[in-house]
Amino acid sequence: MKKTLDEGSGFSEENLRLVTFELSGEEFGVDIMQVSEVIPVPRITRIPQAPECVKGLINLRGKILVVIDLNKRLDFSSKETDSLSRIIIVEVKDTVLGMLVNSVKEVINLPLSSIQPPPEMIKSKINAEYLVGVGKVGNRLLILLNLARVLGEEEIEELSELSSPDEDILTE
C-alpha cells in the first residue's frame, strides 16, 4: 500500500530512503533517488572565474563533472578536504554533478511521518527553499535538502555547459 505525500515531490512510499552526510557539524539527508554514487575526493581542477561555490572539475571515468562545495553553497565555513571528505554524484534536472561534503554517514529509511516542516531557526541559517523538512531519527535531527533547489535553474544550465557529454574528451 502506497501513500503519496504530494505529486511530483518524489516521495511516494511510506518510507523515504536517504543518503546522510555531514556539513559544518550538522547532519543532512538527500533522497537516494537523486544520488548515483559516492566517491572519495579525486584531484579537482579549478575553473578560473567560476562562482565561489564551484570547487572545480573532476574526470569521472572519462566524463567531466563540475563539483560544488556544498559548505560554500549553503554559506557555511568551508573545511579543508580530508580522508573523510566525499563527493556525492547527483543528477539535478538532467545535469550530473558532484557535491563535496565533509563526510557521508549512511543510507537510512526515514518514515514520512517523522518528517516535519523546518523550524524558523533553521530557515534563518539556510535558504528555506532549499529545505524539504527536518526528519527525526531517534534523538538525531536530519536536515532534508532538495538538491534541485540548492542550485537555481540558471546555475544548473551554466554547470551543464561546463560538464562534458559521455564521450571521453581526452581523446582526439
Short mmCIF file of N, CA and C in Angstrom, two decimals:
data_model
loop_
_atom_site.label_atom_id
_atom_site.label_comp_id
_atom_site.label_asym_id
_atom_site.label_seq_id
_atom_site.Cartn_x
_atom_site.Cartn_y
_atom_site.Cartn_z
N MET A 1 0.85 -1.19 0.00
CA MET A 1 0.00 0.00 0.00
C MET A 1 0.88 1.24 0.00
N LYS A 2 0.65 2.16 -0.95
CA LYS A 2 1.47 3.36 -1.06
C LYS A 2 0.71 4.58 -0.58
N LYS A 3 1.45 5.46 0.02
CA LYS A 3 0.88 6.72 0.50
C LYS A 3 1.62 7.84 -0.22
N THR A 4 0.90 8.77 -0.81
CA THR A 4 1.53 9.85 -1.57
C THR A 4 1.56 11.12 -0.74
N LEU A 5 2.78 11.68 -0.57
CA LEU A 5 2.93 12.94 0.17
C LEU A 5 2.41 14.09 -0.68
N ASP A 6 2.97 14.28 -1.83
CA ASP A 6 2.41 15.21 -2.80
C ASP A 6 2.97 14.90 -4.18
N GLU A 7 2.18 15.13 -5.19
CA GLU A 7 2.53 14.76 -6.56
C GLU A 7 3.78 15.50 -7.00
N GLY A 8 4.73 14.77 -7.59
CA GLY A 8 5.92 15.40 -8.14
C GLY A 8 7.03 15.63 -7.12
N SER A 9 6.82 15.30 -5.86
CA SER A 9 7.87 15.54 -4.87
C SER A 9 8.89 14.41 -4.87
N GLY A 10 8.57 13.28 -5.47
CA GLY A 10 9.47 12.14 -5.46
C GLY A 10 9.27 11.25 -4.25
N PHE A 11 8.41 11.63 -3.31
CA PHE A 11 8.17 10.85 -2.11
C PHE A 11 6.85 10.12 -2.28
N SER A 12 6.90 8.85 -2.68
CA SER A 12 5.65 8.14 -2.90
C SER A 12 5.51 6.94 -1.97
N GLU A 13 6.55 6.58 -1.26
CA GLU A 13 6.50 5.43 -0.36
C GLU A 13 6.23 5.92 1.06
N GLU A 14 5.90 4.99 1.94
CA GLU A 14 5.71 5.36 3.34
C GLU A 14 7.03 5.69 4.00
N ASN A 15 8.13 5.16 3.44
CA ASN A 15 9.48 5.48 3.92
C ASN A 15 10.23 6.19 2.83
N LEU A 16 11.09 7.09 3.23
CA LEU A 16 11.97 7.81 2.30
C LEU A 16 13.38 7.28 2.52
N ARG A 17 14.04 6.84 1.45
CA ARG A 17 15.44 6.39 1.55
C ARG A 17 16.34 7.59 1.34
N LEU A 18 17.23 7.80 2.29
CA LEU A 18 18.09 8.98 2.27
C LEU A 18 19.56 8.60 2.36
N VAL A 19 20.40 9.37 1.68
CA VAL A 19 21.83 9.34 1.89
C VAL A 19 22.10 10.47 2.88
N THR A 20 22.74 10.15 4.00
CA THR A 20 23.00 11.18 5.00
C THR A 20 24.48 11.57 4.97
N PHE A 21 24.74 12.86 5.21
CA PHE A 21 26.11 13.37 5.18
C PHE A 21 26.23 14.53 6.14
N GLU A 22 27.48 14.91 6.40
CA GLU A 22 27.77 15.97 7.38
C GLU A 22 28.38 17.18 6.70
N LEU A 23 27.90 18.34 7.12
CA LEU A 23 28.44 19.64 6.71
C LEU A 23 28.49 20.52 7.95
N SER A 24 29.62 21.10 8.26
CA SER A 24 29.75 22.04 9.38
C SER A 24 29.08 21.55 10.67
N GLY A 25 29.27 20.29 10.98
CA GLY A 25 28.76 19.75 12.23
C GLY A 25 27.27 19.41 12.22
N GLU A 26 26.58 19.63 11.11
CA GLU A 26 25.15 19.31 11.01
C GLU A 26 24.97 18.11 10.09
N GLU A 27 23.93 17.33 10.35
CA GLU A 27 23.64 16.15 9.54
C GLU A 27 22.53 16.47 8.54
N PHE A 28 22.78 16.14 7.29
CA PHE A 28 21.84 16.41 6.21
C PHE A 28 21.45 15.10 5.54
N GLY A 29 20.35 15.13 4.80
CA GLY A 29 19.92 13.98 4.03
C GLY A 29 19.38 14.41 2.69
N VAL A 30 19.62 13.59 1.67
CA VAL A 30 19.04 13.82 0.35
C VAL A 30 18.41 12.51 -0.12
N ASP A 31 17.38 12.62 -0.92
CA ASP A 31 16.68 11.47 -1.48
C ASP A 31 17.68 10.62 -2.28
N ILE A 32 17.75 9.34 -1.96
CA ILE A 32 18.70 8.45 -2.62
C ILE A 32 18.45 8.37 -4.13
N MET A 33 17.24 8.68 -4.56
CA MET A 33 16.92 8.63 -6.00
C MET A 33 17.67 9.70 -6.79
N GLN A 34 18.17 10.74 -6.12
CA GLN A 34 18.96 11.77 -6.80
C GLN A 34 20.45 11.44 -6.82
N VAL A 35 20.86 10.42 -6.05
CA VAL A 35 22.28 10.09 -5.90
C VAL A 35 22.63 8.90 -6.78
N SER A 36 23.67 9.05 -7.61
CA SER A 36 24.09 7.90 -8.42
C SER A 36 25.25 7.16 -7.76
N GLU A 37 26.14 7.88 -7.08
CA GLU A 37 27.23 7.23 -6.36
C GLU A 37 27.92 8.20 -5.43
N VAL A 38 28.74 7.65 -4.54
CA VAL A 38 29.55 8.44 -3.61
C VAL A 38 30.98 8.02 -3.85
N ILE A 39 31.89 9.01 -4.04
CA ILE A 39 33.29 8.68 -4.34
C ILE A 39 34.22 9.45 -3.40
N PRO A 40 35.43 8.89 -3.17
CA PRO A 40 36.46 9.66 -2.47
C PRO A 40 36.83 10.87 -3.34
N VAL A 41 37.40 11.89 -2.75
CA VAL A 41 37.71 13.10 -3.49
C VAL A 41 38.95 12.88 -4.36
N PRO A 42 38.78 12.95 -5.69
CA PRO A 42 39.93 12.83 -6.59
C PRO A 42 40.59 14.21 -6.76
N ARG A 43 41.54 14.31 -7.65
CA ARG A 43 42.14 15.60 -7.97
C ARG A 43 41.07 16.48 -8.60
N ILE A 44 40.94 17.71 -8.10
CA ILE A 44 39.94 18.66 -8.61
C ILE A 44 40.67 19.79 -9.33
N THR A 45 40.29 20.04 -10.58
CA THR A 45 40.88 21.11 -11.37
C THR A 45 40.05 22.37 -11.21
N ARG A 46 40.69 23.42 -10.75
CA ARG A 46 39.98 24.69 -10.54
C ARG A 46 39.57 25.31 -11.87
N ILE A 47 38.48 26.07 -11.84
CA ILE A 47 37.99 26.78 -13.02
C ILE A 47 38.17 28.27 -12.77
N PRO A 48 38.96 28.96 -13.60
CA PRO A 48 39.14 30.40 -13.38
C PRO A 48 37.81 31.15 -13.46
N GLN A 49 37.62 32.10 -12.57
CA GLN A 49 36.45 32.99 -12.53
C GLN A 49 35.12 32.26 -12.36
N ALA A 50 35.16 31.06 -11.79
CA ALA A 50 33.92 30.32 -11.52
C ALA A 50 33.29 30.90 -10.26
N PRO A 51 31.99 30.72 -10.08
CA PRO A 51 31.35 31.15 -8.82
C PRO A 51 32.07 30.52 -7.63
N GLU A 52 32.01 31.18 -6.49
CA GLU A 52 32.76 30.74 -5.31
C GLU A 52 32.41 29.32 -4.87
N CYS A 53 31.15 28.92 -5.05
CA CYS A 53 30.75 27.59 -4.59
C CYS A 53 31.22 26.47 -5.52
N VAL A 54 31.72 26.82 -6.72
CA VAL A 54 32.21 25.80 -7.66
C VAL A 54 33.65 25.47 -7.29
N LYS A 55 33.85 24.25 -6.82
CA LYS A 55 35.19 23.80 -6.40
C LYS A 55 36.07 23.55 -7.62
N GLY A 56 35.48 23.03 -8.72
CA GLY A 56 36.25 22.76 -9.93
C GLY A 56 35.66 21.61 -10.71
N LEU A 57 36.53 20.96 -11.49
CA LEU A 57 36.12 19.85 -12.36
C LEU A 57 36.84 18.58 -11.96
N ILE A 58 36.15 17.45 -12.13
CA ILE A 58 36.79 16.14 -11.96
C ILE A 58 36.53 15.31 -13.21
N ASN A 59 37.41 14.33 -13.43
CA ASN A 59 37.23 13.38 -14.52
C ASN A 59 36.76 12.08 -13.89
N LEU A 60 35.49 11.74 -14.11
CA LEU A 60 34.93 10.51 -13.56
C LEU A 60 34.72 9.53 -14.70
N ARG A 61 35.66 8.60 -14.83
CA ARG A 61 35.60 7.59 -15.90
C ARG A 61 35.37 8.22 -17.27
N GLY A 62 36.13 9.27 -17.57
CA GLY A 62 36.06 9.91 -18.88
C GLY A 62 35.01 10.98 -19.01
N LYS A 63 34.18 11.15 -18.01
CA LYS A 63 33.15 12.19 -18.05
C LYS A 63 33.59 13.34 -17.14
N ILE A 64 33.58 14.55 -17.66
CA ILE A 64 33.99 15.72 -16.89
C ILE A 64 32.78 16.25 -16.13
N LEU A 65 32.92 16.34 -14.80
CA LEU A 65 31.82 16.79 -13.95
C LEU A 65 32.24 18.01 -13.13
N VAL A 66 31.31 18.92 -12.93
CA VAL A 66 31.51 20.07 -12.06
C VAL A 66 31.30 19.61 -10.62
N VAL A 67 32.13 20.11 -9.71
CA VAL A 67 31.99 19.81 -8.29
C VAL A 67 31.63 21.09 -7.55
N ILE A 68 30.53 21.02 -6.80
CA ILE A 68 30.06 22.14 -5.98
C ILE A 68 30.48 21.88 -4.54
N ASP A 69 31.05 22.89 -3.89
CA ASP A 69 31.36 22.80 -2.46
C ASP A 69 30.06 23.15 -1.72
N LEU A 70 29.40 22.13 -1.18
CA LEU A 70 28.09 22.35 -0.55
C LEU A 70 28.20 23.23 0.69
N ASN A 71 29.34 23.20 1.39
CA ASN A 71 29.54 24.11 2.52
C ASN A 71 29.43 25.57 2.06
N LYS A 72 30.14 25.90 0.98
CA LYS A 72 30.12 27.28 0.48
C LYS A 72 28.74 27.63 -0.08
N ARG A 73 28.10 26.69 -0.74
CA ARG A 73 26.80 26.96 -1.35
C ARG A 73 25.76 27.29 -0.28
N LEU A 74 25.88 26.65 0.88
CA LEU A 74 24.93 26.88 1.96
C LEU A 74 25.43 27.94 2.95
N ASP A 75 26.49 28.65 2.58
CA ASP A 75 27.09 29.72 3.40
C ASP A 75 27.60 29.23 4.74
N PHE A 76 28.12 28.01 4.79
CA PHE A 76 28.81 27.51 5.97
C PHE A 76 30.29 27.79 5.78
N SER A 77 31.06 27.70 6.87
CA SER A 77 32.50 27.86 6.72
C SER A 77 33.04 26.63 6.00
N SER A 78 33.92 26.86 5.04
CA SER A 78 34.46 25.77 4.26
C SER A 78 35.49 25.01 5.08
N LYS A 79 35.63 23.73 4.79
CA LYS A 79 36.54 22.87 5.52
C LYS A 79 37.54 22.29 4.53
N GLU A 80 38.78 22.14 4.99
CA GLU A 80 39.78 21.51 4.14
C GLU A 80 39.36 20.07 3.83
N THR A 81 39.63 19.63 2.63
CA THR A 81 39.33 18.26 2.24
C THR A 81 40.25 17.32 3.02
N ASP A 82 39.67 16.25 3.59
CA ASP A 82 40.48 15.27 4.31
C ASP A 82 40.05 13.86 3.90
N SER A 83 40.52 12.86 4.63
CA SER A 83 40.25 11.47 4.25
C SER A 83 38.78 11.09 4.38
N LEU A 84 38.00 11.85 5.16
CA LEU A 84 36.57 11.57 5.30
C LEU A 84 35.73 12.28 4.24
N SER A 85 36.28 13.30 3.60
CA SER A 85 35.53 14.06 2.60
C SER A 85 35.11 13.15 1.46
N ARG A 86 33.93 13.43 0.92
CA ARG A 86 33.40 12.64 -0.19
C ARG A 86 32.74 13.56 -1.20
N ILE A 87 32.61 13.05 -2.42
CA ILE A 87 31.83 13.73 -3.45
C ILE A 87 30.63 12.84 -3.73
N ILE A 88 29.45 13.43 -3.57
CA ILE A 88 28.20 12.74 -3.87
C ILE A 88 27.85 13.10 -5.31
N ILE A 89 27.79 12.10 -6.18
CA ILE A 89 27.44 12.34 -7.58
C ILE A 89 25.91 12.31 -7.67
N VAL A 90 25.35 13.42 -8.15
CA VAL A 90 23.90 13.56 -8.20
C VAL A 90 23.45 13.99 -9.59
N GLU A 91 22.19 13.75 -9.86
CA GLU A 91 21.59 14.25 -11.09
C GLU A 91 20.50 15.23 -10.69
N VAL A 92 20.67 16.47 -11.16
CA VAL A 92 19.71 17.52 -10.88
C VAL A 92 19.24 18.08 -12.22
N LYS A 93 17.97 17.88 -12.52
CA LYS A 93 17.38 18.38 -13.77
C LYS A 93 18.25 18.01 -14.98
N ASP A 94 18.54 16.73 -15.14
CA ASP A 94 19.30 16.17 -16.26
C ASP A 94 20.76 16.59 -16.31
N THR A 95 21.28 17.22 -15.27
CA THR A 95 22.69 17.58 -15.19
C THR A 95 23.34 16.75 -14.08
N VAL A 96 24.41 16.04 -14.43
CA VAL A 96 25.13 15.25 -13.45
C VAL A 96 26.27 16.11 -12.91
N LEU A 97 26.36 16.18 -11.57
CA LEU A 97 27.44 16.95 -10.97
C LEU A 97 27.81 16.36 -9.63
N GLY A 98 28.91 16.84 -9.07
CA GLY A 98 29.38 16.36 -7.78
C GLY A 98 29.14 17.39 -6.70
N MET A 99 28.80 16.91 -5.51
CA MET A 99 28.61 17.78 -4.34
C MET A 99 29.64 17.36 -3.31
N LEU A 100 30.57 18.25 -2.99
CA LEU A 100 31.60 17.98 -1.99
C LEU A 100 31.01 18.15 -0.60
N VAL A 101 31.12 17.10 0.23
CA VAL A 101 30.62 17.13 1.60
C VAL A 101 31.74 16.71 2.55
N ASN A 102 31.59 17.04 3.84
CA ASN A 102 32.64 16.72 4.82
C ASN A 102 32.78 15.22 5.03
N SER A 103 31.65 14.50 5.09
CA SER A 103 31.68 13.04 5.19
C SER A 103 30.29 12.51 4.88
N VAL A 104 30.24 11.27 4.40
CA VAL A 104 28.96 10.59 4.17
C VAL A 104 28.78 9.62 5.32
N LYS A 105 27.60 9.64 5.93
CA LYS A 105 27.33 8.82 7.11
C LYS A 105 26.77 7.46 6.75
N GLU A 106 25.54 7.44 6.18
CA GLU A 106 24.86 6.17 5.95
C GLU A 106 23.67 6.37 5.01
N VAL A 107 23.08 5.25 4.63
CA VAL A 107 21.81 5.26 3.90
C VAL A 107 20.76 4.78 4.90
N ILE A 108 19.68 5.55 5.05
CA ILE A 108 18.66 5.19 6.03
C ILE A 108 17.27 5.24 5.40
N ASN A 109 16.34 4.53 6.04
CA ASN A 109 14.92 4.63 5.71
C ASN A 109 14.30 5.54 6.75
N LEU A 110 13.64 6.59 6.32
CA LEU A 110 13.01 7.54 7.24
C LEU A 110 11.51 7.52 7.00
N PRO A 111 10.72 7.16 8.00
CA PRO A 111 9.26 7.18 7.83
C PRO A 111 8.78 8.60 7.52
N LEU A 112 7.88 8.71 6.56
CA LEU A 112 7.35 10.04 6.20
C LEU A 112 6.71 10.73 7.40
N SER A 113 6.18 9.94 8.32
CA SER A 113 5.53 10.51 9.50
C SER A 113 6.51 11.23 10.42
N SER A 114 7.82 10.95 10.27
CA SER A 114 8.81 11.61 11.14
C SER A 114 9.42 12.85 10.51
N ILE A 115 8.89 13.27 9.35
CA ILE A 115 9.37 14.48 8.69
C ILE A 115 8.44 15.63 9.03
N GLN A 116 9.04 16.74 9.47
CA GLN A 116 8.28 17.93 9.82
C GLN A 116 8.81 19.12 9.04
N PRO A 117 8.00 20.18 8.90
CA PRO A 117 8.50 21.39 8.24
C PRO A 117 9.70 21.94 9.01
N PRO A 118 10.64 22.60 8.31
CA PRO A 118 11.82 23.12 9.01
C PRO A 118 11.44 24.25 9.97
N PRO A 119 12.02 24.24 11.19
CA PRO A 119 11.76 25.33 12.13
C PRO A 119 12.37 26.64 11.66
N GLU A 120 11.87 27.75 12.15
CA GLU A 120 12.34 29.07 11.76
C GLU A 120 13.84 29.23 11.97
N MET A 121 14.38 28.65 13.05
CA MET A 121 15.81 28.79 13.34
C MET A 121 16.66 28.24 12.20
N ILE A 122 16.24 27.09 11.64
CA ILE A 122 16.99 26.51 10.53
C ILE A 122 16.79 27.35 9.27
N LYS A 123 15.57 27.84 9.05
CA LYS A 123 15.29 28.67 7.88
C LYS A 123 16.14 29.94 7.89
N SER A 124 16.49 30.43 9.07
CA SER A 124 17.29 31.65 9.14
C SER A 124 18.75 31.38 8.78
N LYS A 125 19.20 30.12 8.93
CA LYS A 125 20.58 29.77 8.60
C LYS A 125 20.72 29.30 7.16
N ILE A 126 19.70 28.61 6.67
CA ILE A 126 19.73 28.03 5.32
C ILE A 126 18.52 28.55 4.57
N ASN A 127 18.71 28.92 3.32
CA ASN A 127 17.61 29.39 2.49
C ASN A 127 16.47 28.37 2.55
N ALA A 128 15.30 28.82 2.97
CA ALA A 128 14.15 27.93 3.20
C ALA A 128 13.76 27.14 1.96
N GLU A 129 13.97 27.70 0.77
CA GLU A 129 13.56 26.97 -0.43
C GLU A 129 14.44 25.76 -0.71
N TYR A 130 15.62 25.66 -0.07
CA TYR A 130 16.50 24.50 -0.24
C TYR A 130 16.01 23.31 0.58
N LEU A 131 15.11 23.56 1.51
CA LEU A 131 14.75 22.55 2.50
C LEU A 131 13.47 21.81 2.16
N VAL A 132 13.48 20.49 2.39
CA VAL A 132 12.28 19.67 2.28
C VAL A 132 11.62 19.63 3.65
N GLY A 133 12.44 19.52 4.68
CA GLY A 133 11.94 19.44 6.05
C GLY A 133 13.03 18.96 6.97
N VAL A 134 12.63 18.57 8.15
CA VAL A 134 13.55 18.03 9.14
C VAL A 134 13.01 16.67 9.56
N GLY A 135 13.89 15.68 9.53
CA GLY A 135 13.50 14.33 9.91
C GLY A 135 14.08 13.95 11.26
N LYS A 136 13.29 13.24 12.05
CA LYS A 136 13.75 12.76 13.35
C LYS A 136 14.12 11.29 13.23
N VAL A 137 15.37 10.98 13.61
CA VAL A 137 15.86 9.62 13.62
C VAL A 137 16.38 9.37 15.03
N GLY A 138 15.58 8.72 15.85
CA GLY A 138 15.95 8.54 17.26
C GLY A 138 16.08 9.91 17.91
N ASN A 139 17.27 10.21 18.45
CA ASN A 139 17.49 11.53 19.05
C ASN A 139 18.24 12.47 18.12
N ARG A 140 18.43 12.05 16.85
CA ARG A 140 19.11 12.89 15.85
C ARG A 140 18.09 13.62 14.99
N LEU A 141 18.51 14.79 14.51
CA LEU A 141 17.70 15.54 13.54
C LEU A 141 18.46 15.60 12.22
N LEU A 142 17.77 15.32 11.14
CA LEU A 142 18.34 15.39 9.79
C LEU A 142 17.71 16.55 9.04
N ILE A 143 18.53 17.41 8.47
CA ILE A 143 18.01 18.49 7.63
C ILE A 143 17.92 17.93 6.21
N LEU A 144 16.71 17.89 5.66
CA LEU A 144 16.49 17.28 4.35
C LEU A 144 16.56 18.35 3.27
N LEU A 145 17.46 18.14 2.31
CA LEU A 145 17.68 19.11 1.24
C LEU A 145 16.99 18.69 -0.04
N ASN A 146 16.52 19.69 -0.79
CA ASN A 146 16.03 19.49 -2.14
C ASN A 146 17.13 19.98 -3.07
N LEU A 147 17.91 19.06 -3.64
CA LEU A 147 19.07 19.44 -4.45
C LEU A 147 18.70 20.24 -5.68
N ALA A 148 17.50 20.00 -6.21
CA ALA A 148 17.07 20.75 -7.39
C ALA A 148 16.93 22.23 -7.08
N ARG A 149 16.68 22.56 -5.81
CA ARG A 149 16.53 23.97 -5.43
C ARG A 149 17.80 24.59 -4.89
N VAL A 150 18.74 23.74 -4.43
CA VAL A 150 20.01 24.26 -3.90
C VAL A 150 20.74 25.03 -5.00
N LEU A 151 20.61 24.54 -6.22
CA LEU A 151 21.15 25.25 -7.37
C LEU A 151 19.99 25.76 -8.20
N GLY A 152 20.01 27.03 -8.54
CA GLY A 152 18.95 27.60 -9.37
C GLY A 152 19.02 27.08 -10.79
N GLU A 153 17.94 27.28 -11.55
CA GLU A 153 17.90 26.77 -12.92
C GLU A 153 19.00 27.36 -13.79
N GLU A 154 19.28 28.67 -13.63
CA GLU A 154 20.34 29.30 -14.43
C GLU A 154 21.69 28.68 -14.10
N GLU A 155 21.94 28.44 -12.80
CA GLU A 155 23.21 27.83 -12.39
C GLU A 155 23.34 26.43 -12.96
N ILE A 156 22.25 25.67 -12.93
CA ILE A 156 22.30 24.30 -13.45
C ILE A 156 22.61 24.32 -14.94
N GLU A 157 22.02 25.26 -15.67
CA GLU A 157 22.32 25.38 -17.11
C GLU A 157 23.78 25.71 -17.34
N GLU A 158 24.31 26.68 -16.57
CA GLU A 158 25.73 27.05 -16.70
C GLU A 158 26.63 25.86 -16.39
N LEU A 159 26.30 25.12 -15.34
CA LEU A 159 27.13 23.99 -14.93
C LEU A 159 27.06 22.86 -15.95
N SER A 160 25.90 22.67 -16.57
CA SER A 160 25.79 21.60 -17.57
C SER A 160 26.64 21.91 -18.79
N GLU A 161 26.86 23.21 -19.06
CA GLU A 161 27.74 23.58 -20.17
C GLU A 161 29.20 23.29 -19.85
N LEU A 162 29.57 23.36 -18.57
CA LEU A 162 30.94 23.05 -18.15
C LEU A 162 31.20 21.56 -18.16
N SER A 163 30.18 20.76 -17.87
CA SER A 163 30.33 19.31 -17.84
C SER A 163 30.34 18.78 -19.26
N SER A 164 31.05 17.67 -19.46
CA SER A 164 31.14 17.11 -20.80
C SER A 164 30.07 16.05 -21.00
N PRO A 165 29.73 15.76 -22.26
CA PRO A 165 28.84 14.62 -22.51
C PRO A 165 29.60 13.33 -22.21
N ASP A 166 28.97 12.19 -22.49
CA ASP A 166 29.55 10.90 -22.11
C ASP A 166 30.86 10.56 -22.80
N GLU A 167 31.14 11.12 -23.96
CA GLU A 167 32.37 10.70 -24.64
C GLU A 167 33.59 11.25 -23.91
N ASP A 168 34.68 10.56 -24.07
CA ASP A 168 35.92 10.92 -23.39
C ASP A 168 36.53 12.11 -24.12
N ILE A 169 36.65 13.25 -23.42
CA ILE A 169 37.18 14.44 -24.09
C ILE A 169 38.69 14.42 -24.19
N LEU A 170 39.32 13.41 -23.58
CA LEU A 170 40.76 13.35 -23.62
C LEU A 170 41.27 12.73 -24.91
N THR A 171 40.40 12.11 -25.70
CA THR A 171 40.83 11.54 -26.97
C THR A 171 40.48 12.50 -28.09
N GLU A 172 41.29 12.46 -29.13
CA GLU A 172 41.05 13.39 -30.24
C GLU A 172 40.44 12.70 -31.43
#
